[in-house]
Short mmCIF file of C-alpha atoms and ligand atoms in Angstrom, two decimals:
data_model
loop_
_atom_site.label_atom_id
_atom_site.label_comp_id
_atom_site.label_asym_id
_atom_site.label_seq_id
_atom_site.Cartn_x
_atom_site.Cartn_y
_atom_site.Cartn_z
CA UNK A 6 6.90 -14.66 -9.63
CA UNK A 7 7.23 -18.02 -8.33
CA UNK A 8 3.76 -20.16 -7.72
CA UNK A 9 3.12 -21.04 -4.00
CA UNK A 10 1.02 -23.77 -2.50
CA UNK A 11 -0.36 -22.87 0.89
CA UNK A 12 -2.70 -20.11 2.56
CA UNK A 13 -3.11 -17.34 0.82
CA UNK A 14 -5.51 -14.41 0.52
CA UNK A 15 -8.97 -14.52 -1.93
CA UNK A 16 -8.71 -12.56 -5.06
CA UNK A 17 -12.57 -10.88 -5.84
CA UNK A 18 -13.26 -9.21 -8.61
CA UNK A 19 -16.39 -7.24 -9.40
CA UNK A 20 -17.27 -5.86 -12.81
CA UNK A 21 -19.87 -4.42 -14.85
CA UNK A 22 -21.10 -1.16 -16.74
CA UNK A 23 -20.71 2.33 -14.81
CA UNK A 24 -23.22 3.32 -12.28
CA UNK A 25 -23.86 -0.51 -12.02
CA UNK A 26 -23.00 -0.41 -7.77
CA UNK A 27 -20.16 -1.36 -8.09
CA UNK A 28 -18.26 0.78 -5.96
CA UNK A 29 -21.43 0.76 -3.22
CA UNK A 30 -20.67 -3.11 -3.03
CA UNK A 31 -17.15 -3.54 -3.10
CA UNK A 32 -16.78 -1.14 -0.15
CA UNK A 33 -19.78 -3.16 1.55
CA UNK A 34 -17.81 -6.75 1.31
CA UNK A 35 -15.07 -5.17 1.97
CA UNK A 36 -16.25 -3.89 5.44
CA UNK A 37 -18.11 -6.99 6.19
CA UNK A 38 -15.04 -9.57 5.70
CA UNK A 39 -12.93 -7.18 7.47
CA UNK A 40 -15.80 -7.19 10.58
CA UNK A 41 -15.21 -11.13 10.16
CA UNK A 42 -11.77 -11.17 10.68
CA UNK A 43 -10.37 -11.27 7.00
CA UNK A 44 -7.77 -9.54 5.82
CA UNK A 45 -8.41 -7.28 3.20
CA UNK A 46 -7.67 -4.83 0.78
CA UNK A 47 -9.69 -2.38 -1.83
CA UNK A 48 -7.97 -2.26 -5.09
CA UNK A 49 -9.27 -0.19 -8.30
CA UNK A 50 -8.23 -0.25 -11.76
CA UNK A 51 -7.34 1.85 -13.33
CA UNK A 52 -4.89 2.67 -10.74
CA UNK A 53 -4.73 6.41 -11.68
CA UNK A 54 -2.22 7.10 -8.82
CA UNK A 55 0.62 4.78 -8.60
CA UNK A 56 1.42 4.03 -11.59
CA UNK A 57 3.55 4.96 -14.73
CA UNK A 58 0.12 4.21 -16.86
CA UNK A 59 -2.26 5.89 -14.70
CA UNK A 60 -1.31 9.99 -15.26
CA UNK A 61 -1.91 9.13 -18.81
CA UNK A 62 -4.99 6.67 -18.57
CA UNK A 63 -6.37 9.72 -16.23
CA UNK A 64 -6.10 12.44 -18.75
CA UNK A 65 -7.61 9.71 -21.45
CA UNK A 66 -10.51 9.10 -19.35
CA UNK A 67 -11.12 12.73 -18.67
CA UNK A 68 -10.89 13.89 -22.34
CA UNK A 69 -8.56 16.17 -21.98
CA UNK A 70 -5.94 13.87 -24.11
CA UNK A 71 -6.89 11.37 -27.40
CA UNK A 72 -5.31 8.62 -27.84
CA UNK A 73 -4.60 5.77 -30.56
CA UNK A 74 -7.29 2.82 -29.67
CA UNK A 75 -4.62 0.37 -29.50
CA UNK A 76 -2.26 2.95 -27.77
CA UNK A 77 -4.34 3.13 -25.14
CA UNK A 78 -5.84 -0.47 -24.69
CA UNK A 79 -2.55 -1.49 -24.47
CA UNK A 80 -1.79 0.97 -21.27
CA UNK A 81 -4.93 0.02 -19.39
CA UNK A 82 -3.07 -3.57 -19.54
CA UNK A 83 0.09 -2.75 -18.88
CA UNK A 84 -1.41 -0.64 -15.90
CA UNK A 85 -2.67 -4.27 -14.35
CA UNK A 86 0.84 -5.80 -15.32
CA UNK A 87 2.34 -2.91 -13.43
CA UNK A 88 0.28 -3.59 -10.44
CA UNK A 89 0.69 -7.17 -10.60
CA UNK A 90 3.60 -8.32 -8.86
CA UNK A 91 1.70 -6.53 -5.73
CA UNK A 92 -1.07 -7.79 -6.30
CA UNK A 93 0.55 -11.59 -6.14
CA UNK A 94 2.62 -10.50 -3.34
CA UNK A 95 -0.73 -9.34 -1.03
CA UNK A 96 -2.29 -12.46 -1.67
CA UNK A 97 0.62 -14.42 -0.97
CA UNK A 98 0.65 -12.67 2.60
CA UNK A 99 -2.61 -13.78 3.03
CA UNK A 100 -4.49 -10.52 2.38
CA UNK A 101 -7.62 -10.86 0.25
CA UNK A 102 -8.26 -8.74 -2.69
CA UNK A 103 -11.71 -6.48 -3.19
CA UNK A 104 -11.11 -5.40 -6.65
CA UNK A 105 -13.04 -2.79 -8.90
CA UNK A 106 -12.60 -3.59 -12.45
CA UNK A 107 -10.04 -5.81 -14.42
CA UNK A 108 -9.01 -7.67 -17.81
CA UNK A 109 -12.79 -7.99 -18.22
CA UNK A 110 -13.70 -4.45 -18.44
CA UNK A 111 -10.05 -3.71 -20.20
CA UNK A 112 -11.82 -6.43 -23.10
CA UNK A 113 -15.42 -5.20 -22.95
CA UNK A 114 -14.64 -0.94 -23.16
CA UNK A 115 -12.39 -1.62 -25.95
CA UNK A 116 -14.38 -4.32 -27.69
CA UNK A 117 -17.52 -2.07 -27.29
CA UNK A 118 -15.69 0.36 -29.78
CA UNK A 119 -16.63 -1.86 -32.55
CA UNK A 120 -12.88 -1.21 -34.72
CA UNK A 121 -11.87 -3.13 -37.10
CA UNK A 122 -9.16 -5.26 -36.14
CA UNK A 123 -9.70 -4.88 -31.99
CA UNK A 124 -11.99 -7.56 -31.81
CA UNK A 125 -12.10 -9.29 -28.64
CA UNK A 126 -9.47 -11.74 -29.17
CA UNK A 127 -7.35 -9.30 -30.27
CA UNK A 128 -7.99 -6.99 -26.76
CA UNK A 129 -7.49 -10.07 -24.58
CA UNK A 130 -3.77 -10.90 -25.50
CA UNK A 131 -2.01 -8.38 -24.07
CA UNK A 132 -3.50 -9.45 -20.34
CA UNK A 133 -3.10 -13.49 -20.72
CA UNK A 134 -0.95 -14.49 -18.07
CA UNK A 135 -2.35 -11.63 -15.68
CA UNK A 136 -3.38 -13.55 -12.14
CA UNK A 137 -6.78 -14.58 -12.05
CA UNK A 138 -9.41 -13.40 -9.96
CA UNK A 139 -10.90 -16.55 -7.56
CA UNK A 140 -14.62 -15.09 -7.85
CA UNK A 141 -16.05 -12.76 -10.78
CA UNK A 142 -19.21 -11.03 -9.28
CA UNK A 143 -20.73 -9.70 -12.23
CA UNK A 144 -23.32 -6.68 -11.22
CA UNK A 145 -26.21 -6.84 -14.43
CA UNK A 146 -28.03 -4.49 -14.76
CA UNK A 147 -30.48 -4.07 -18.20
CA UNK A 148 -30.69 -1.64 -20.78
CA UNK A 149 -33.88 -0.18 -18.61
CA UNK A 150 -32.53 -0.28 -15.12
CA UNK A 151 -29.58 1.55 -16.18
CA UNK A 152 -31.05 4.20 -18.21
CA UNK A 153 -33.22 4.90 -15.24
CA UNK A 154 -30.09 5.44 -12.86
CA UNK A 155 -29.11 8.86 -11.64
CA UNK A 156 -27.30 10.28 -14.39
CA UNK A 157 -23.50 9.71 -15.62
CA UNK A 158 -20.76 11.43 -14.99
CA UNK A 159 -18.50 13.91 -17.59
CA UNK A 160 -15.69 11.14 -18.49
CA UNK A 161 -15.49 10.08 -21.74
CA UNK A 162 -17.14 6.43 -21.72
CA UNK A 163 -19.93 7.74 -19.57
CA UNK A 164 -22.67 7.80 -22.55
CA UNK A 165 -25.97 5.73 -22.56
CA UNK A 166 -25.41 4.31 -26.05
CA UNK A 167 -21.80 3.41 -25.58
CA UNK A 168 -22.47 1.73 -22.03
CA UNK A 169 -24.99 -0.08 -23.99
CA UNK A 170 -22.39 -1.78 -26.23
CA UNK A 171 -20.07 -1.97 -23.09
CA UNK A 172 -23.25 -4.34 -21.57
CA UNK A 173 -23.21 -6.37 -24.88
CA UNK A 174 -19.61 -6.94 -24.59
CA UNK A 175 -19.86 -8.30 -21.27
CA UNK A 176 -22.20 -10.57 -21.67
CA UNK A 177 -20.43 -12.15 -24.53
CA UNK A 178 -17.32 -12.48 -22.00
CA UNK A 179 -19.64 -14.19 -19.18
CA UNK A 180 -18.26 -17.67 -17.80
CA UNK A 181 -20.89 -20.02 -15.99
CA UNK A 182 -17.73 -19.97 -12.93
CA UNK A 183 -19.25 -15.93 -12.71
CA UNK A 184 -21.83 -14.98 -9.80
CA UNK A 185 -24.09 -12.86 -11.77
CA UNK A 186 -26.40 -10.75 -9.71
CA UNK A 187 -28.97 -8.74 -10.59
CA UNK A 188 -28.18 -5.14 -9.53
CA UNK A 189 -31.58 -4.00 -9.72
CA UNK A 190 -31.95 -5.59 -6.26
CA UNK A 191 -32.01 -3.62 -2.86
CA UNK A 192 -28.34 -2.90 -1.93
CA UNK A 193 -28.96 -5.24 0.95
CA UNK A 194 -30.01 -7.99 -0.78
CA UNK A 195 -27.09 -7.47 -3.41
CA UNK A 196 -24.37 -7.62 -1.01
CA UNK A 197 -26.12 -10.93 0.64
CA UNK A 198 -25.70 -12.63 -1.82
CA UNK A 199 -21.85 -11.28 -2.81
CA UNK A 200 -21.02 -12.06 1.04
CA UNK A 201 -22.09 -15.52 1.35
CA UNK A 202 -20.14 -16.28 -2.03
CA UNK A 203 -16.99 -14.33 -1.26
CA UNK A 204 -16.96 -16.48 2.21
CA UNK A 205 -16.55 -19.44 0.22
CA UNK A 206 -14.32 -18.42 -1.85
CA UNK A 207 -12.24 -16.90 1.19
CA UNK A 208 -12.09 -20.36 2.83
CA UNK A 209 -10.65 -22.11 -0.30
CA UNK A 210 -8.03 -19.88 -0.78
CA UNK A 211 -7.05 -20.21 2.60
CA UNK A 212 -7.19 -23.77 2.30
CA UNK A 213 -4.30 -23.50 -0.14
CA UNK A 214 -6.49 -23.40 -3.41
CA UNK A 215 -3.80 -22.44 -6.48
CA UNK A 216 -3.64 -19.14 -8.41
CA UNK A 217 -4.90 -19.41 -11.80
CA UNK A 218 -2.95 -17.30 -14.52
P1 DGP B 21 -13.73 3.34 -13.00
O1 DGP B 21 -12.75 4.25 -12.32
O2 DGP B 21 -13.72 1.92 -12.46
O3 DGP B 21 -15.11 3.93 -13.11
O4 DGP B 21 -13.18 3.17 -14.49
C1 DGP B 21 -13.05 4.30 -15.28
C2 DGP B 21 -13.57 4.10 -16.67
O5 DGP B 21 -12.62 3.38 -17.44
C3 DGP B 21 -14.87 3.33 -16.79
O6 DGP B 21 -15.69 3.97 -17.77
C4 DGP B 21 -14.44 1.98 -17.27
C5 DGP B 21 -13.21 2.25 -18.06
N1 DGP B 21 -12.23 1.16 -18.01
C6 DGP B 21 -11.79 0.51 -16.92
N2 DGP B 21 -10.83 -0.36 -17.23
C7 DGP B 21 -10.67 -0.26 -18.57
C8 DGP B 21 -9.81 -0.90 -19.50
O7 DGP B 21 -8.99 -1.76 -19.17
N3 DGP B 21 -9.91 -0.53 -20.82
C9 DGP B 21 -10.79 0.42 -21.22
N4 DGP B 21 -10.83 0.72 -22.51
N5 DGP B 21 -11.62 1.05 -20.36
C10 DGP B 21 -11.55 0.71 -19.06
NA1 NA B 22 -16.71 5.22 -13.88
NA1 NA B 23 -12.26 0.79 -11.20
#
């Protein structure tokens, strides 16, 4: 799709490890900039539903299919490729993005399985030239904080040593451009912080501020 100056909508990403608040917080900004007159949208990915990739990334997720690592690394990316001409398209209108999990999490989950050959240069090819999210808000939570969470759910990454290496792959993928907050904070206080950010960021991007690839 062709590049376009001019307003356009905020793309916000959120990531980190499951049970991390993520999906608490995203919903949270998501009301606030809408109460502020933003347009906006929640995405998720995986997209389970619309999607050629997601019946198959759904039964992968909930164990009841294996899959080769690659095989399946390669369909959580082509899951955000599929989605990605809709993506450019909503921002384009002018609609802001809220958006639960990306290329980060497709490198860290896969990285975290610590094969040989799917080291983290090899899981970020397949998603360069994906659109670029204007604001990363990274939700950390230790090795502690998490353990002491309510507990996970049945699906098949939700396991306290494997989240742990899913936490070390993040924070080898951190950029200094990423708002890191520490989601061992009141869920107040959290989304605070991710509102005054996001505002920013909102206001660029209406000011015409480019799409990164
Ligand atoms: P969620 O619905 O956001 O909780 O994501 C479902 C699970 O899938 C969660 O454990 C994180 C994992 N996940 C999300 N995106 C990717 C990806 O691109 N690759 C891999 N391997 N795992 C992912
Ligand atoms: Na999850
Ligand atoms: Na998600």
């Amino acid at each position: 799709m062709q590049q376009q100056q001019g307003p356009r909508g905020a793309f916000i990403l959120f990531e980190g490890v499951d049970r991390c608040g993520k999906s608490t917080q995203t919903s949270l900004l998501a009301k606030a900039l809408q109460s502020k007159g933003v347009a906006v949208e929640s995405w998720n990915f995986p997209d389970r539903k619309n999607t050629v990739t997601g019946h198959a990334i759904n039964e992968y997720l909930a164990g009841k299919q294996d899959h080769n690592d690659r095989a399946i690394h390669l369909l959580f990316s082509a899951n955000r490729w599929e989605k990605s001409d809709a993506l450019l398209r909503a921002l384009h209108s002018g609609t802001s993005l809220v958006v639960d999990r990306y290329a980060y999490s497709g490198v860290a989950y896969s990285a975290a399985k610590a094969l040989p050959g799917m080291d983290a240069a090899w899981c970020k090819a397949p998603d360069a030239g994906l659109p670029a999210p204007d604001l990363v808000v990274y939700l950390e939570l230790d090795n502690a904080a998490a353990a002491a969470r309510a507990g996970f759910g049945g699906e098949r990454y939700e396991k306290a040593e494997f989240q742990d290496r899913v936490r070390a792959a993040f924070q080898q993928l951190k950029e200094p451009s990423w708002l890191v907050v520490d989601a061992s904070q009141s869920v107040e206080q959290i989304h605070e912080q991710i509102l005054a950010e996001a505002l920013q960021v909102v206001r660029r991007c209406k000011e015409g501020q480019p799409i990164q690839q």
